[in-house]
mmCIF file of N, CA and C in Angstrom:
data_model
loop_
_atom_site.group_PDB
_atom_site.id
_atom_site.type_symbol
_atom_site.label_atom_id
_atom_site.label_comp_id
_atom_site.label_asym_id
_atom_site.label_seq_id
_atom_site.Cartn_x
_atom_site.Cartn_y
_atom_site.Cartn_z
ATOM 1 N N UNK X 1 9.395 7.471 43.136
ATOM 2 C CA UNK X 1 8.458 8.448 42.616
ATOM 3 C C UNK X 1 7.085 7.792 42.447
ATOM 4 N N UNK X 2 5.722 8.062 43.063
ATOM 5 C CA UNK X 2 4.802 7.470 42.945
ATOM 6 C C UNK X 2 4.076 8.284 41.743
ATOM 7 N N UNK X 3 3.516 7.767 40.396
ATOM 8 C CA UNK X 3 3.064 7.754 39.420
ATOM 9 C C UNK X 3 1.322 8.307 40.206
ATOM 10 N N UNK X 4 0.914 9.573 39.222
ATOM 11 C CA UNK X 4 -0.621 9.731 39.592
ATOM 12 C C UNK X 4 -1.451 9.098 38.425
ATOM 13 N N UNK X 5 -2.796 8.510 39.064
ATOM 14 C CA UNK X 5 -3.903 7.745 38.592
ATOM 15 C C UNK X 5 -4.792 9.028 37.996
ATOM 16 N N UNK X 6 -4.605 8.584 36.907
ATOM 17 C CA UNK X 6 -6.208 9.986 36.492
ATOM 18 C C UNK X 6 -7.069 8.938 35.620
ATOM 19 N N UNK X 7 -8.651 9.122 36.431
ATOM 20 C CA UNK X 7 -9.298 8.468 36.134
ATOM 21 C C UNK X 7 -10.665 9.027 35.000
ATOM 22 N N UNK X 8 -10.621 8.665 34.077
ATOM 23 C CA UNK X 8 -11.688 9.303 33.315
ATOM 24 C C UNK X 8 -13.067 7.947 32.942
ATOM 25 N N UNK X 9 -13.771 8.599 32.625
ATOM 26 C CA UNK X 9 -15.043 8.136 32.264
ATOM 27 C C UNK X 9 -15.683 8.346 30.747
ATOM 28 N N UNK X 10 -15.996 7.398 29.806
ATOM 29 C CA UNK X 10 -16.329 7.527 28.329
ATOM 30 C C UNK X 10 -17.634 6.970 28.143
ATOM 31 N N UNK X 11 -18.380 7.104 27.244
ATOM 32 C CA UNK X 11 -19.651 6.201 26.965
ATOM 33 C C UNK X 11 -18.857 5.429 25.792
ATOM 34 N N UNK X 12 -19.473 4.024 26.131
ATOM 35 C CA UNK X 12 -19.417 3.738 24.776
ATOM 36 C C UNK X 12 -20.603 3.441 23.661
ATOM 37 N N UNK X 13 -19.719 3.714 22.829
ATOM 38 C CA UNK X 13 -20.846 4.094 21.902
ATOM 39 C C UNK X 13 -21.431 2.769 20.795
ATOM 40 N N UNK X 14 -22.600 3.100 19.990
ATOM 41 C CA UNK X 14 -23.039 2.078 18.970
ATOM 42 C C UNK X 14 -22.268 1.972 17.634
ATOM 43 N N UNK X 15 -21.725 1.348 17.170
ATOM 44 C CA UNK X 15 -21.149 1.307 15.641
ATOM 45 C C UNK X 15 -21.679 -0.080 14.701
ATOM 46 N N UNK X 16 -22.357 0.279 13.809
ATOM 47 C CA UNK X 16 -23.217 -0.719 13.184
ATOM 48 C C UNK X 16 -22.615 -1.228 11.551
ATOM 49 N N UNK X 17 -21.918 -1.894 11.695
ATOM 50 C CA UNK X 17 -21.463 -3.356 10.834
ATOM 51 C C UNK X 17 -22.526 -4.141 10.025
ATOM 52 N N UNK X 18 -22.440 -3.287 8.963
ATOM 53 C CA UNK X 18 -23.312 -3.915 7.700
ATOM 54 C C UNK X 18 -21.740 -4.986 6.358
ATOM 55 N N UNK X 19 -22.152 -5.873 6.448
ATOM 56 C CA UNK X 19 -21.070 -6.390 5.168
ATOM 57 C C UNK X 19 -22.565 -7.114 4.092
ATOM 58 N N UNK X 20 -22.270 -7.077 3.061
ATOM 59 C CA UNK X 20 -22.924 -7.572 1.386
ATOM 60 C C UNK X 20 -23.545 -9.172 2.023
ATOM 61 N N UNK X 21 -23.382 -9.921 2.853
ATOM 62 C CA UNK X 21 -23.571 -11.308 2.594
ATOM 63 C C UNK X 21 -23.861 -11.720 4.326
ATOM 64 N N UNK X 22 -24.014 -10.800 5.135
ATOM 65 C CA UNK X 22 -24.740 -10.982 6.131
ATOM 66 C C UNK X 22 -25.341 -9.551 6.750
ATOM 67 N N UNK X 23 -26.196 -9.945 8.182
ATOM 68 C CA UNK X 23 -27.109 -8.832 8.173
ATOM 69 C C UNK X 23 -26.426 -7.452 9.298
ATOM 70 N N UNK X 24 -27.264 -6.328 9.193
ATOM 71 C CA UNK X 24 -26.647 -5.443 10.111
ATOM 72 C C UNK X 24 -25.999 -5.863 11.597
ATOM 73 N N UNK X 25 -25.174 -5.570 12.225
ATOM 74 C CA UNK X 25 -25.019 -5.811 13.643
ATOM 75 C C UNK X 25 -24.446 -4.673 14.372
ATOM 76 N N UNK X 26 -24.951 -4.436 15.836
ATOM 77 C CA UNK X 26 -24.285 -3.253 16.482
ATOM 78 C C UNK X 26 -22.999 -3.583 17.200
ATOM 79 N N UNK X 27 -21.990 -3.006 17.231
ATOM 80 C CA UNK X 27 -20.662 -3.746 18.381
ATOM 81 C C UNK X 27 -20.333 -1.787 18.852
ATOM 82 N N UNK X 28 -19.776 -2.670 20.365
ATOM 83 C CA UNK X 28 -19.696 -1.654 20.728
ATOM 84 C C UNK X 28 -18.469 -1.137 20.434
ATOM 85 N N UNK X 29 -18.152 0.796 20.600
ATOM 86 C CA UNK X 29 -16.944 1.336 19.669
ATOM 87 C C UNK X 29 -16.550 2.377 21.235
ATOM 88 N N UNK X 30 -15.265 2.289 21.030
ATOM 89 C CA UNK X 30 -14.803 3.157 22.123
ATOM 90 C C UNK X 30 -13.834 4.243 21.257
ATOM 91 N N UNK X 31 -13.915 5.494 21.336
ATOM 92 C CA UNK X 31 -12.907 6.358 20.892
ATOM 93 C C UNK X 31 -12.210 7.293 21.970
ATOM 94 N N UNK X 32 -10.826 7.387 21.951
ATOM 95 C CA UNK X 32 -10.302 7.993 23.176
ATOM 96 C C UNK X 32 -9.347 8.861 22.289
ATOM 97 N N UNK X 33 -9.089 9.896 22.679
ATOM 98 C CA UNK X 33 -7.988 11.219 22.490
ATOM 99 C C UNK X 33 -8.485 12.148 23.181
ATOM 100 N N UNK X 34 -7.409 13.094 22.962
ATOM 101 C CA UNK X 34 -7.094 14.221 23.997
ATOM 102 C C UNK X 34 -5.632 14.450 24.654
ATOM 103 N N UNK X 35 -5.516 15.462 25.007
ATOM 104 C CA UNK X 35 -4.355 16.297 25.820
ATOM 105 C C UNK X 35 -4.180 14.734 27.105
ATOM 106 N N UNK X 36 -4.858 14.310 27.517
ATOM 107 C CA UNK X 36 -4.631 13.729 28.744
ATOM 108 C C UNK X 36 -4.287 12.073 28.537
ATOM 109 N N UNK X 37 -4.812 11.677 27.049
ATOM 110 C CA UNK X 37 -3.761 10.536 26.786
ATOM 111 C C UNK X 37 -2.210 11.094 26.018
ATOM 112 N N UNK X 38 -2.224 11.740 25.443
ATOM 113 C CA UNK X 38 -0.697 12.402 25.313
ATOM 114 C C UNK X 38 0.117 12.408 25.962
ATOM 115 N N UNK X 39 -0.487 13.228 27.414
ATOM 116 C CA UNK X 39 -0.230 12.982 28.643
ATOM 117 C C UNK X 39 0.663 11.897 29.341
ATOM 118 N N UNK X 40 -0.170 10.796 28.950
ATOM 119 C CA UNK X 40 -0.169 9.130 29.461
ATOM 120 C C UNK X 40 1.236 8.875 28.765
ATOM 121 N N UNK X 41 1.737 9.138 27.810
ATOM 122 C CA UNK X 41 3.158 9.027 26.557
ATOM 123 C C UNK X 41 2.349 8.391 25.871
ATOM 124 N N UNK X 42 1.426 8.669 25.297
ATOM 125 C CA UNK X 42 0.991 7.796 23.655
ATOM 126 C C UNK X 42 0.864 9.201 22.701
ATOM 127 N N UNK X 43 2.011 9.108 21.400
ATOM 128 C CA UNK X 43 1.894 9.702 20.495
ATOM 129 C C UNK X 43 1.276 9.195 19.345
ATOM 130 N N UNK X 44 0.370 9.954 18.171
ATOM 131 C CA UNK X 44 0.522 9.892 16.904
ATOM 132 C C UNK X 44 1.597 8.739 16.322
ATOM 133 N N UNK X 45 0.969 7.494 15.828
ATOM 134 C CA UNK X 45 1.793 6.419 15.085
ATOM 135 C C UNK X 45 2.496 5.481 15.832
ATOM 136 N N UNK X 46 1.779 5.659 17.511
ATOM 137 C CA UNK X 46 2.337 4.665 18.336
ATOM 138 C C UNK X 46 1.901 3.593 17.914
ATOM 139 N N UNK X 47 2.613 2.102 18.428
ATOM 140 C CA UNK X 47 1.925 1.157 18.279
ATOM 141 C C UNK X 47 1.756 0.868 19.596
ATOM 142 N N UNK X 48 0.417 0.082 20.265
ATOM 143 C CA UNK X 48 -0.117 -0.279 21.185
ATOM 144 C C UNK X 48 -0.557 -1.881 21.200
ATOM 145 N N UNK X 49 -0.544 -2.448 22.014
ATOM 146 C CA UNK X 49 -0.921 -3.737 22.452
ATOM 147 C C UNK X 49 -2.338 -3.819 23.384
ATOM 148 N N UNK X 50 -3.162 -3.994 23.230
ATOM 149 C CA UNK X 50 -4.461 -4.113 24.172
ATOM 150 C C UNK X 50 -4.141 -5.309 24.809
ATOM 151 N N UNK X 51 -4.778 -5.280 26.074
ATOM 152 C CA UNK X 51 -4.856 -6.535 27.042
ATOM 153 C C UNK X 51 -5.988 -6.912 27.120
ATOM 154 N N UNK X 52 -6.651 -7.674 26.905
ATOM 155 C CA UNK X 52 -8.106 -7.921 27.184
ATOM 156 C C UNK X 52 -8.737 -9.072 28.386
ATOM 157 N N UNK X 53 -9.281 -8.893 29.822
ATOM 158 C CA UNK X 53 -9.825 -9.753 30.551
ATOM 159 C C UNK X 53 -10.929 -9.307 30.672
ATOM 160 N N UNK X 54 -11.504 -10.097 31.665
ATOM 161 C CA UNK X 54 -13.048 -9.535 32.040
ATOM 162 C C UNK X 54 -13.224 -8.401 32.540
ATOM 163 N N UNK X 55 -13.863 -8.167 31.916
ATOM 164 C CA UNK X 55 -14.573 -6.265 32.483
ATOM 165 C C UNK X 55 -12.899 -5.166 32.534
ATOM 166 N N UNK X 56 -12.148 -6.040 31.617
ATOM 167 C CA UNK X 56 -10.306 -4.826 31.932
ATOM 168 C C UNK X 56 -10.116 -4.854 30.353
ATOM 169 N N UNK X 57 -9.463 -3.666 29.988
ATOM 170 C CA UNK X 57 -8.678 -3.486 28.715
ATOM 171 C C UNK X 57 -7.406 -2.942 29.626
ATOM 172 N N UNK X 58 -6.500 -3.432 28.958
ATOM 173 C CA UNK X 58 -5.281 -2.207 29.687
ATOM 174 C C UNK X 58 -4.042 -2.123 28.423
ATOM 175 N N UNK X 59 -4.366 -0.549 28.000
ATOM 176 C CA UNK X 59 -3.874 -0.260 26.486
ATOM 177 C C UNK X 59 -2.095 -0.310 26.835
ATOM 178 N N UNK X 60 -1.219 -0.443 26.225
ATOM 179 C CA UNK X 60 -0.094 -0.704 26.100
ATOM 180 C C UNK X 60 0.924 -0.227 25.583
ATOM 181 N N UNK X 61 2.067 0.689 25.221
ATOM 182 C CA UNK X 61 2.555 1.136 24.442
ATOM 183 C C UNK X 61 3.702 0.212 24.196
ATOM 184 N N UNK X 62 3.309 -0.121 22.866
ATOM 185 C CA UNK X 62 5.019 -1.194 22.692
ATOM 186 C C UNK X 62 6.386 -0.195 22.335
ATOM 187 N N UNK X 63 7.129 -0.902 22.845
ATOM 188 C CA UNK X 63 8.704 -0.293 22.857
ATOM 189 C C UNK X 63 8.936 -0.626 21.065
ATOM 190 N N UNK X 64 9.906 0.447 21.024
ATOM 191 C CA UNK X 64 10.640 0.676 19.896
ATOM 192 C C UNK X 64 11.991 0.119 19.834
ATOM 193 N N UNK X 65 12.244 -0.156 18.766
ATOM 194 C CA UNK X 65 14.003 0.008 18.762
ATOM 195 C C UNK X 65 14.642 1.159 19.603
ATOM 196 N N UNK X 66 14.408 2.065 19.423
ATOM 197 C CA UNK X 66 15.439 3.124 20.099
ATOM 198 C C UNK X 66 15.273 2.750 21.272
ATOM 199 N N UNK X 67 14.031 2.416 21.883
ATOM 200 C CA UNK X 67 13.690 2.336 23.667
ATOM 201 C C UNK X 67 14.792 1.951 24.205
#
């Protein structure tokens, strides 16, 4: 069974990090939901594993006991 690729596109956005004892900073913030990661099998209270390389994230769904 060959699995389909759906490819989407996000901005990411500014989120600015003020703490008491150093100064403002911007990092960048990505927010994703929708019908089409649901889609993907990620529910509400999943836990996920991020992968992180250059210029790749590749989000993860960790297995459960029941799996």
């Amino acid at each position: 069974m060959k699995e389909e690729i759906d490819i989407r596109k996000i901005k990411i956005q500014s989120m600015y990090i003020t703490a008491r004892w150093k100064n403002t900073k911007v990092v960048p913030r990505l927010l994703i939901c929708g019908d089409w990661f649901k889609n993907a099998g990620f529910e509400p209270k999943d836990v996920v594993k991020i992968i992180v390389q250059n210029n790749l994230l590749i989000i993860q769904k960790e297995k459960n006991e029941k799996e």
